[in-house]
Short mmCIF file of C-alpha atoms and ligand atoms in Angstrom, two decimals:
data_model
loop_
_atom_site.label_atom_id
_atom_site.label_comp_id
_atom_site.label_asym_id
_atom_site.label_seq_id
_atom_site.Cartn_x
_atom_site.Cartn_y
_atom_site.Cartn_z
CA UNK A 1 -2.50 -29.43 -2.41
CA UNK A 2 -4.78 -27.38 -4.47
CA UNK A 3 -7.37 -30.33 -4.67
CA UNK A 4 -7.18 -29.80 -1.42
CA UNK A 5 -7.62 -26.39 -0.29
CA UNK A 6 -10.86 -26.53 -2.90
CA UNK A 7 -12.27 -29.07 -0.56
CA UNK A 8 -12.49 -26.43 2.36
CA UNK A 9 -11.30 -23.02 1.44
CA UNK A 10 -13.60 -20.44 -0.73
CA UNK A 11 -11.93 -20.92 -4.46
CA UNK A 12 -9.48 -23.22 -3.06
CA UNK A 13 -7.01 -20.45 -1.78
CA UNK A 14 -6.96 -17.60 1.62
CA UNK A 15 -5.94 -15.03 -0.22
CA UNK A 16 -7.36 -14.28 -4.41
CA UNK A 17 -4.70 -12.02 -5.13
CA UNK A 18 -1.95 -14.96 -5.07
CA UNK A 19 -3.95 -16.78 -7.34
CA UNK A 20 -2.00 -18.19 -10.24
CA UNK A 21 -4.20 -20.17 -12.62
CA UNK A 22 -3.97 -22.88 -13.15
CA UNK A 23 -3.07 -23.60 -9.53
CA UNK A 24 -1.42 -21.05 -6.73
CA UNK A 25 2.65 -22.00 -6.03
CA UNK A 26 2.86 -23.13 -2.45
CA UNK A 27 5.55 -21.90 -0.56
CA UNK A 28 7.83 -23.67 1.69
CA UNK A 29 9.85 -21.83 2.90
CA UNK A 30 11.80 -18.62 1.47
CA UNK A 31 14.80 -16.54 2.58
CA UNK A 32 15.88 -12.86 1.35
CA UNK A 33 14.69 -12.41 -1.92
CA UNK A 34 13.85 -16.07 -2.09
CA UNK A 35 10.99 -18.54 -2.27
CA UNK A 36 11.22 -22.42 -2.61
CA UNK A 37 7.78 -24.01 -3.41
CA UNK A 38 6.94 -27.60 -2.36
CA UNK A 39 7.96 -29.15 -4.93
CA UNK A 40 11.92 -27.35 -4.65
CA UNK A 41 11.70 -24.56 -7.48
CA UNK A 42 13.06 -21.48 -6.17
CA UNK A 43 10.81 -18.39 -7.58
CA UNK A 44 12.67 -14.68 -7.47
CA UNK A 45 10.37 -12.61 -5.13
CA UNK A 46 9.88 -9.07 -6.64
CA UNK A 47 6.10 -9.15 -4.63
CA UNK A 48 7.42 -9.01 -0.77
CA UNK A 49 4.03 -10.46 1.02
CA UNK A 50 1.88 -7.10 -0.96
CA UNK A 51 5.47 -4.72 0.04
CA UNK A 52 5.14 -5.38 3.73
CA UNK A 53 8.59 -7.25 3.71
CA UNK A 54 10.58 -4.66 3.81
CA UNK A 55 13.86 -6.45 3.94
CA UNK A 56 12.54 -9.76 2.32
CA UNK A 57 11.94 -13.06 4.03
CA UNK A 58 13.64 -14.15 7.50
CA UNK A 59 15.95 -11.41 7.90
CA UNK A 60 18.78 -12.96 11.24
CA UNK A 61 18.12 -9.75 12.75
CA UNK A 62 14.25 -9.85 12.71
CA UNK A 63 14.54 -14.02 13.17
CA UNK A 64 16.90 -13.85 16.48
CA UNK A 65 14.34 -10.99 17.89
CA UNK A 66 10.96 -13.07 17.14
CA UNK A 67 12.31 -16.08 18.31
CA UNK A 68 13.39 -14.53 21.49
CA UNK A 69 10.19 -13.02 21.95
CA UNK A 70 8.56 -16.14 20.85
CA UNK A 71 10.02 -18.09 24.18
CA UNK A 72 8.66 -15.12 26.26
CA UNK A 73 5.63 -15.11 25.27
CA UNK A 74 2.76 -13.41 22.50
CA UNK A 75 0.36 -11.63 24.14
CA UNK A 76 -0.32 -10.58 27.44
CA UNK A 77 -3.40 -8.19 27.88
CA UNK A 78 -0.86 -6.05 29.51
CA UNK A 79 0.85 -3.68 27.34
CA UNK A 80 4.88 -4.39 27.24
CA UNK A 81 7.56 -1.82 26.80
CA UNK A 82 7.90 -3.58 22.82
CA UNK A 83 5.02 -1.16 21.82
CA UNK A 84 6.35 1.90 23.68
CA UNK A 85 9.68 1.44 22.25
CA UNK A 86 7.93 1.02 18.36
CA UNK A 87 5.95 4.22 19.16
CA UNK A 88 8.77 5.99 20.04
CA UNK A 89 10.87 5.12 17.05
CA UNK A 90 7.58 5.77 14.59
CA UNK A 91 7.10 9.60 16.39
CA UNK A 92 10.55 10.45 15.93
CA UNK A 93 10.34 9.61 12.25
CA UNK A 94 7.50 11.14 11.84
CA UNK A 95 7.62 14.97 13.26
CA UNK A 96 4.18 15.59 12.95
CA UNK A 97 3.08 12.91 14.60
CA UNK A 98 2.46 13.38 18.30
CA UNK A 99 1.27 9.27 19.55
CA UNK A 100 0.35 6.31 17.79
CA UNK A 101 -2.30 3.06 18.11
CA UNK A 102 -1.15 -0.58 17.35
CA UNK A 103 -4.12 -2.90 15.31
CA UNK A 104 -3.69 -5.55 13.46
CA UNK A 105 -3.89 -4.94 9.40
CA UNK A 106 -3.99 -1.72 7.21
CA UNK A 107 -7.06 -2.09 6.78
CA UNK A 108 -8.38 -1.79 10.44
CA UNK A 109 -6.05 1.70 10.47
CA UNK A 110 -7.42 3.22 7.75
CA UNK A 111 -10.88 2.72 9.85
CA UNK A 112 -9.76 3.99 12.63
CA UNK A 113 -8.23 6.99 10.97
CA UNK A 114 -11.48 7.15 9.67
CA UNK A 115 -13.64 6.94 12.80
CA UNK A 116 -10.91 9.00 14.83
CA UNK A 117 -12.05 12.37 12.44
CA UNK A 118 -15.53 11.41 12.46
CA UNK A 119 -15.23 11.47 16.51
CA UNK A 120 -13.37 14.88 16.39
CA UNK A 121 -15.26 16.29 14.09
CA UNK A 122 -18.77 15.01 14.67
CA UNK A 123 -18.95 14.44 11.14
CA UNK A 124 -19.30 11.39 8.92
CA UNK A 125 -18.61 11.90 5.72
CA UNK A 126 -15.31 11.32 3.66
CA UNK A 127 -13.54 11.87 0.67
CA UNK A 128 -11.13 10.18 -1.54
CA UNK A 129 -9.66 9.68 -5.16
CA UNK A 130 -11.79 7.20 -7.69
CA UNK A 131 -9.57 4.01 -7.69
CA UNK A 132 -7.44 4.25 -4.20
CA UNK A 133 -6.78 1.24 -2.32
CA UNK A 134 -7.26 2.33 1.64
CA UNK A 135 -8.34 -1.67 2.60
CA UNK A 136 -11.39 -2.99 2.92
CA UNK A 137 -14.03 -0.95 5.10
CA UNK A 138 -16.81 -0.17 3.18
CA UNK A 139 -16.22 3.08 3.49
CA UNK A 140 -12.24 3.16 2.24
CA UNK A 141 -13.23 0.99 -0.42
CA UNK A 142 -15.77 3.14 -2.54
CA UNK A 143 -15.19 3.09 -6.17
CA UNK A 144 -12.09 0.89 -5.57
CA UNK A 145 -12.26 -0.10 -9.32
CA UNK A 146 -15.34 1.42 -11.13
CA UNK A 147 -15.83 0.38 -15.15
CA UNK A 148 -15.90 1.99 -17.71
CA UNK A 149 -19.31 1.44 -17.91
CA UNK A 150 -20.05 2.96 -14.79
CA UNK A 151 -18.32 5.87 -15.49
CA UNK A 152 -20.31 9.57 -15.18
CA UNK A 153 -18.26 12.79 -16.09
CA UNK A 154 -17.13 13.40 -12.72
CA UNK A 155 -16.15 10.36 -10.16
CA UNK A 156 -19.38 9.33 -8.19
CA UNK A 157 -19.25 6.75 -5.13
CA UNK A 158 -19.54 2.78 -7.05
CA UNK A 159 -19.67 0.10 -4.33
CA UNK A 160 -17.16 -2.20 -4.91
CA UNK A 161 -18.38 -5.02 -2.81
CA UNK A 162 -21.86 -6.67 -3.83
CA UNK A 163 -24.11 -5.79 -0.57
CA UNK A 164 -22.42 -3.02 -0.07
CA UNK A 165 -25.79 -0.10 1.86
CA UNK A 166 -26.43 3.00 -0.07
CA UNK A 167 -26.01 4.37 3.37
CA UNK A 168 -22.34 3.96 3.04
CA UNK A 169 -22.36 5.25 -0.53
CA UNK A 170 -23.99 8.94 0.44
CA UNK A 171 -21.03 8.92 3.40
CA UNK A 172 -18.45 9.16 0.50
CA UNK A 173 -17.65 12.09 -2.42
CA UNK A 174 -14.99 10.99 -4.37
CA UNK A 175 -12.76 13.12 -5.85
CA UNK A 176 -10.34 12.58 -9.09
CA UNK A 177 -6.47 12.56 -8.53
CA UNK A 178 -4.68 15.82 -9.14
CA UNK A 179 -7.63 17.66 -10.05
CA UNK A 180 -7.75 21.17 -8.21
CA UNK A 181 -10.65 23.14 -9.60
CA UNK A 182 -13.09 19.96 -8.57
CA UNK A 183 -11.55 19.26 -5.00
CA UNK A 184 -11.96 22.81 -4.06
CA UNK A 185 -15.41 22.41 -5.26
CA UNK A 186 -16.66 19.11 -3.63
CA UNK A 187 -15.24 19.98 -0.39
CA UNK A 188 -16.71 23.35 -0.09
CA UNK A 189 -20.12 22.05 -1.42
CA UNK A 190 -19.65 19.03 1.68
CA UNK A 191 -18.06 20.95 4.25
CA UNK A 192 -20.42 20.98 6.65
CA UNK A 193 -20.82 17.27 6.64
CA UNK A 194 -17.07 16.13 6.00
CA UNK A 195 -14.77 14.32 8.53
CA UNK A 196 -12.07 14.21 6.05
CA UNK A 197 -9.45 13.69 3.05
CA UNK A 198 -8.28 10.35 2.66
CA UNK A 199 -5.21 10.56 0.38
CA UNK A 200 -2.28 8.02 -0.64
CA UNK A 201 -0.08 9.98 -2.50
CA UNK A 202 1.26 7.05 -4.52
CA UNK A 203 -1.78 5.20 -5.14
CA UNK A 204 -1.11 1.20 -6.21
CA UNK A 205 -3.68 0.59 -7.53
CA UNK A 206 -2.90 2.93 -10.54
CA UNK A 207 0.65 1.75 -10.99
CA UNK A 208 1.62 4.37 -8.45
CA UNK A 209 0.99 7.37 -10.36
CA UNK A 210 2.24 10.50 -8.22
CA UNK A 211 -0.13 12.86 -6.29
CA UNK A 212 0.71 16.35 -7.68
CA UNK A 213 2.21 18.26 -4.68
CA UNK A 214 0.50 21.29 -5.66
CA UNK A 215 -2.82 19.32 -5.50
CA UNK A 216 -1.79 17.43 -2.17
CA UNK A 217 -0.33 21.51 -1.00
CA UNK A 218 -3.82 22.60 -2.13
CA UNK A 219 -5.84 19.72 -0.22
CA UNK A 220 -3.73 21.01 3.13
CA UNK A 221 -4.75 24.24 2.83
CA UNK A 222 -8.40 24.10 2.23
CA UNK A 223 -8.59 21.39 4.78
CA UNK A 224 -7.21 23.11 7.48
CA UNK A 225 -9.62 25.90 6.39
CA UNK A 226 -12.59 24.27 6.11
CA UNK A 227 -12.52 22.34 9.52
CA UNK A 228 -11.63 19.02 7.79
CA UNK A 229 -9.03 16.84 8.38
CA UNK A 230 -6.71 15.24 6.77
CA UNK A 231 -5.93 11.53 6.52
CA UNK A 232 -2.86 9.91 4.87
CA UNK A 233 -2.52 6.55 4.17
CA UNK A 234 1.21 5.80 4.18
CA UNK A 235 0.37 1.81 4.79
CA UNK A 236 2.37 1.72 1.24
CA UNK A 237 4.08 4.87 1.23
CA UNK A 238 5.80 4.89 4.32
CA UNK A 239 8.47 2.40 2.61
CA UNK A 240 9.75 5.38 0.21
CA UNK A 241 10.97 7.97 2.69
CA UNK A 242 12.96 7.66 6.29
CA UNK A 243 9.92 9.77 7.47
CA UNK A 244 7.56 8.87 4.71
CA UNK A 245 6.19 10.13 1.77
CA UNK A 246 4.90 13.22 3.93
CA UNK A 247 8.13 13.65 4.91
CA UNK A 248 9.66 13.78 0.98
CA UNK A 249 6.54 15.84 -0.09
CA UNK A 250 6.50 18.38 3.28
CA UNK A 251 3.10 17.99 4.27
CA UNK A 252 1.62 17.35 7.61
CA UNK A 253 -1.44 15.87 8.12
CA UNK A 254 -3.40 15.10 11.04
CA UNK A 255 -3.81 11.77 10.86
CA UNK A 256 -1.88 8.86 9.71
CA UNK A 257 -2.53 5.12 8.70
CA UNK A 258 0.77 2.82 8.65
CA UNK A 259 1.04 -0.78 7.86
CA UNK A 260 3.11 -3.57 6.43
CA UNK A 261 6.61 -2.73 7.18
CA UNK A 262 5.98 -1.76 10.32
CA UNK A 263 4.99 -5.46 11.54
CA UNK A 264 8.49 -6.89 10.41
CA UNK A 265 6.55 -9.67 8.69
CA UNK A 266 3.73 -9.59 11.22
CA UNK A 267 0.31 -8.79 10.97
CA UNK A 268 0.40 -4.85 11.77
CA UNK A 269 -1.63 -1.47 11.61
CA UNK A 270 -1.21 1.84 13.19
CA UNK A 271 -2.95 5.13 13.06
CA UNK A 272 -0.21 8.14 13.75
CA UNK A 273 -1.55 11.74 14.52
CA UNK A 274 -1.16 15.07 15.69
CA UNK A 275 -1.99 15.50 19.97
CA UNK A 276 -5.16 16.84 19.13
CA UNK A 277 -6.35 14.57 16.54
CA UNK A 278 -5.45 11.15 18.92
CA UNK A 279 -7.54 12.71 21.93
CA UNK A 280 -10.07 10.44 21.28
CA UNK A 281 -8.18 7.58 21.40
CA UNK A 282 -7.58 8.65 25.14
CA UNK A 283 -9.51 7.29 27.62
CA UNK A 284 -8.77 9.33 30.34
CA UNK A 285 -10.61 12.51 29.60
CA UNK A 286 -13.84 10.60 30.05
CA UNK A 287 -13.67 7.55 30.92
CA UNK A 288 -14.54 6.09 28.29
CA UNK A 289 -12.98 7.14 25.14
CA UNK A 290 -14.71 9.00 22.13
CA UNK A 291 -13.45 6.32 19.79
CA UNK A 292 -13.13 2.84 21.63
CA UNK A 293 -10.58 0.92 19.42
CA UNK A 294 -8.84 -2.04 20.85
CA UNK A 295 -8.10 -6.01 19.52
CA UNK A 296 -7.31 -8.82 21.26
CA UNK A 297 -3.79 -9.16 19.56
CA UNK A 298 -3.28 -5.40 18.75
CA UNK A 299 0.29 -4.01 19.96
CA UNK A 300 1.28 -7.61 20.14
CA UNK A 301 5.18 -8.35 21.90
CA UNK A 302 5.66 -10.56 18.63
CA UNK A 303 4.80 -7.60 16.10
CA UNK A 304 5.87 -5.07 17.75
CA UNK A 305 9.35 -6.17 19.00
CA UNK A 306 9.99 -7.65 15.21
CA UNK A 307 8.79 -4.44 13.85
CA UNK A 308 10.96 -2.53 15.68
CA UNK A 309 13.97 -4.19 14.33
CA UNK A 310 12.79 -3.66 11.08
CA UNK A 311 11.87 -0.03 11.15
CA UNK A 312 15.80 0.53 13.23
CA UNK A 313 17.24 -1.87 10.01
CA UNK A 314 16.18 0.85 7.95
CA UNK A 315 17.58 2.96 8.34
CA UNK A 316 17.98 6.64 5.68
CA UNK A 317 20.68 5.05 4.36
CA UNK A 318 18.94 1.85 3.35
CA UNK A 319 15.61 3.51 2.30
CA UNK A 320 18.29 6.07 -0.17
CA UNK A 321 19.93 2.82 -1.82
CA UNK A 322 16.67 0.43 -2.04
CA UNK A 323 15.18 3.94 -3.54
CA UNK A 324 17.78 4.07 -5.87
CA UNK A 325 18.31 0.29 -6.72
CA UNK A 326 14.25 0.05 -7.50
CA UNK A 327 14.81 3.73 -9.54
CA UNK A 328 17.96 1.79 -11.41
CA UNK A 329 15.91 -1.40 -12.37
CA UNK A 330 13.38 0.79 -13.70
CA UNK A 331 15.52 3.21 -15.85
CA UNK A 332 17.35 -0.04 -17.78
CA UNK A 333 13.26 -1.16 -18.05
CA UNK A 334 12.45 2.00 -19.76
CA UNK A 335 15.95 1.80 -22.01
CA UNK A 336 14.78 -1.50 -23.02
CA UNK A 337 11.09 -0.47 -23.82
CA UNK A 338 12.56 2.47 -25.60
CA UNK A 339 15.16 -0.11 -27.81
CA UNK A 340 12.21 -2.39 -29.14
CA UNK A 341 10.17 0.49 -29.27
CA UNK A 342 7.68 -1.38 -27.68
CA UNK A 343 4.06 0.05 -27.11
CA UNK A 344 4.61 0.63 -22.96
CA UNK A 345 5.87 2.69 -20.07
CA UNK A 346 6.50 2.68 -16.54
CA UNK A 347 5.33 4.63 -14.02
CA UNK A 348 6.40 4.29 -9.85
CA UNK A 349 8.70 5.83 -6.80
CA UNK A 350 11.73 4.25 -5.27
CA UNK A 351 11.32 0.91 -4.79
CA UNK A 352 8.24 0.20 -6.28
CA UNK A 353 7.74 0.44 -10.16
CA UNK A 354 4.97 -0.97 -13.17
CA UNK A 355 4.61 -1.00 -16.56
CA UNK A 356 2.04 -0.23 -18.34
CA UNK A 357 1.37 -2.02 -22.14
CA UNK A 358 -0.03 1.25 -23.71
CA UNK A 359 2.01 4.80 -24.29
CA UNK A 360 -0.90 7.25 -23.80
CA UNK A 361 -0.47 10.03 -20.57
CA UNK A 362 -1.20 8.13 -17.38
CA UNK A 363 -2.88 11.32 -14.94
CA UNK A 364 -5.46 9.55 -12.50
CA UNK A 365 -7.48 6.02 -12.40
CA UNK A 366 -9.15 6.36 -15.49
CA UNK A 367 -6.31 6.93 -17.83
CA UNK A 368 -4.58 4.10 -15.83
CA UNK A 369 -7.36 1.61 -16.61
CA UNK A 370 -6.52 -1.14 -18.99
CA UNK A 371 -8.25 -1.42 -21.54
CA UNK A 372 -8.60 -5.37 -23.09
CA UNK A 373 -5.37 -5.60 -25.10
CA UNK A 374 -3.53 -3.85 -22.42
CA UNK A 375 -5.36 -7.00 -20.12
CA UNK A 376 -3.91 -9.66 -22.65
CA UNK A 377 -0.24 -7.77 -22.86
CA UNK A 378 0.60 -7.83 -19.26
CA UNK A 379 -1.10 -11.47 -18.65
CA UNK A 380 1.80 -12.39 -21.41
CA UNK A 381 4.40 -10.59 -19.91
CA UNK A 382 3.18 -12.00 -16.44
CA UNK A 383 3.50 -15.59 -17.95
CA UNK A 384 6.74 -14.91 -19.47
CA UNK A 385 8.22 -13.43 -16.00
CA UNK A 386 6.71 -17.07 -14.26
CA UNK A 387 8.55 -18.93 -16.90
CA UNK A 388 11.90 -17.16 -15.63
CA UNK A 389 10.85 -18.31 -11.79
CA UNK A 390 10.16 -14.63 -11.39
CA UNK A 391 7.15 -13.74 -8.68
CA UNK A 392 5.73 -10.09 -9.48
CA UNK A 393 2.82 -8.68 -7.41
CA UNK A 394 -0.05 -7.54 -9.14
CA UNK A 395 0.99 -3.67 -8.52
CA UNK A 396 4.42 -4.50 -10.11
CA UNK A 397 7.88 -5.13 -9.16
CA UNK A 398 8.57 -4.57 -5.94
CA UNK A 399 11.95 -4.42 -3.85
CA UNK A 400 13.58 -4.99 -0.66
CA UNK A 401 16.97 -4.09 1.42
CA UNK A 402 17.25 -8.10 0.18
CA UNK A 403 17.28 -7.98 -3.49
CA UNK A 404 21.30 -7.95 -4.46
CA UNK A 405 22.83 -7.07 -7.84
CA UNK A 406 23.15 -10.88 -8.83
CA UNK A 407 19.47 -11.14 -8.14
CA UNK A 408 19.10 -7.81 -10.15
CA UNK A 409 20.85 -9.35 -12.85
CA UNK A 410 18.62 -12.45 -13.11
CA UNK A 411 14.94 -10.09 -13.31
CA UNK A 412 16.29 -7.52 -15.80
CA UNK A 413 17.61 -10.38 -17.96
CA UNK A 414 14.10 -12.37 -17.56
CA UNK A 415 12.23 -8.85 -18.08
CA UNK A 416 14.17 -8.54 -21.20
CA UNK A 417 13.21 -11.94 -22.43
CA UNK A 418 9.80 -11.14 -21.31
CA UNK A 419 9.25 -8.10 -23.42
CA UNK A 420 11.15 -9.64 -26.54
CA UNK A 421 8.36 -12.16 -26.51
CA UNK A 422 5.66 -10.14 -26.11
CA UNK A 423 6.92 -7.50 -28.77
CA UNK A 424 6.99 -10.08 -31.09
N1 PMP B 501 -4.22 0.99 2.08
C1 PMP B 501 -2.98 0.53 1.69
C2 PMP B 501 -2.42 1.92 0.74
C3 PMP B 501 -2.88 -0.16 1.23
O1 PMP B 501 -1.57 -0.31 0.15
C4 PMP B 501 -3.02 -1.75 1.31
C5 PMP B 501 -3.31 -3.25 1.74
N2 PMP B 501 -2.35 -3.40 0.38
C6 PMP B 501 -4.04 -1.47 2.87
C7 PMP B 501 -4.31 -0.19 2.91
C8 PMP B 501 -4.63 -2.23 3.69
O2 PMP B 501 -3.75 -2.94 4.54
P1 PMP B 501 -4.19 -4.73 4.91
O3 PMP B 501 -3.87 -5.59 3.66
O4 PMP B 501 -2.76 -4.71 5.80
O5 PMP B 501 -5.34 -4.87 5.20
#
């Protein structure tokens, strides 16, 4: 299959993050937290399609709803009741968000949240945290992965993709995670040009190192004073709390980017916002909205219907149970690391955690940047996990409500074996 793929797909695959050397695993089917590949081998799935399948694969209630909708039509260009249903449910969970506009990916959600902030404020710059992933909109991907050779004392705007226009870089202010002093200075210096500060309180690229609540509070209060909007990227972090991480942190952003789990396994993105922030999408005010935003498959009833079932099934109790399951596994892994006296530590929150193969304190992107030795150890660990038929995400271990006690036992045995092998 890989040989066939190489002939028609650049690099042989459609998603580089899913690539495994010397060739990828080709999935044939999946159920719960298990994927069966084309050779009939079963894999314990601790990736969940990049954290998007909160109930694992083929959850029966979602399959039933999806099957019904498939027979009723998949995309009609007219609105359907399904978009109202999902929007109502999300607005209820995010009390500061008055309304929602749906898109088809997290990248689009972040892009339209930024464009909404620009349309509302009439300013063009954004500020974001060094190393944070927010999808692939030019401005949002800036300084996603600067290498040590590109570090100056303070974070600067570094292109992610070759060919990024210089003008993009001049529109992005890069902040250091949890450094209040420099954040305050940079926001004040750029106040007259800054439309928004974009934050993910648990950036995956650093191994979900948490944003300090005081840092977030300082950003919220200063952005409010300076007329800058706050965008919370909850594309991933919505899974961590019944009302997302804004509920956990008690933060009220102007705009929220959503995606992943709210689509029930189908492509999705959404921008939610306060009544004032969302006015820019409303065509009734001026005929043409301040921010024109639509798409052929946005709010299609397959995504909306399956998304609504998935969100409905993710009750406050299920969310708490899943967070505890993740925390218990992480505690167990911490114990293994201590017992082995191994040079490693874990970071994460609730249903996601990562093992870092070093012991130094981790506060920000630069601390979490792996050395060559860290990388080698991580690669050895991942290949051990693969040898035990466990699929891990590049961001670490991701759990869904489909993971049960017996799956966790299999996982812990595999992790222990992999850590022991790496320690010896
Ligand atoms: N924001 C965050 C925090 C993400 O982790 C991701 C994807 N991993 C995105 C945005 C982009 O979402 P998508 O892949 O659906 O475009």
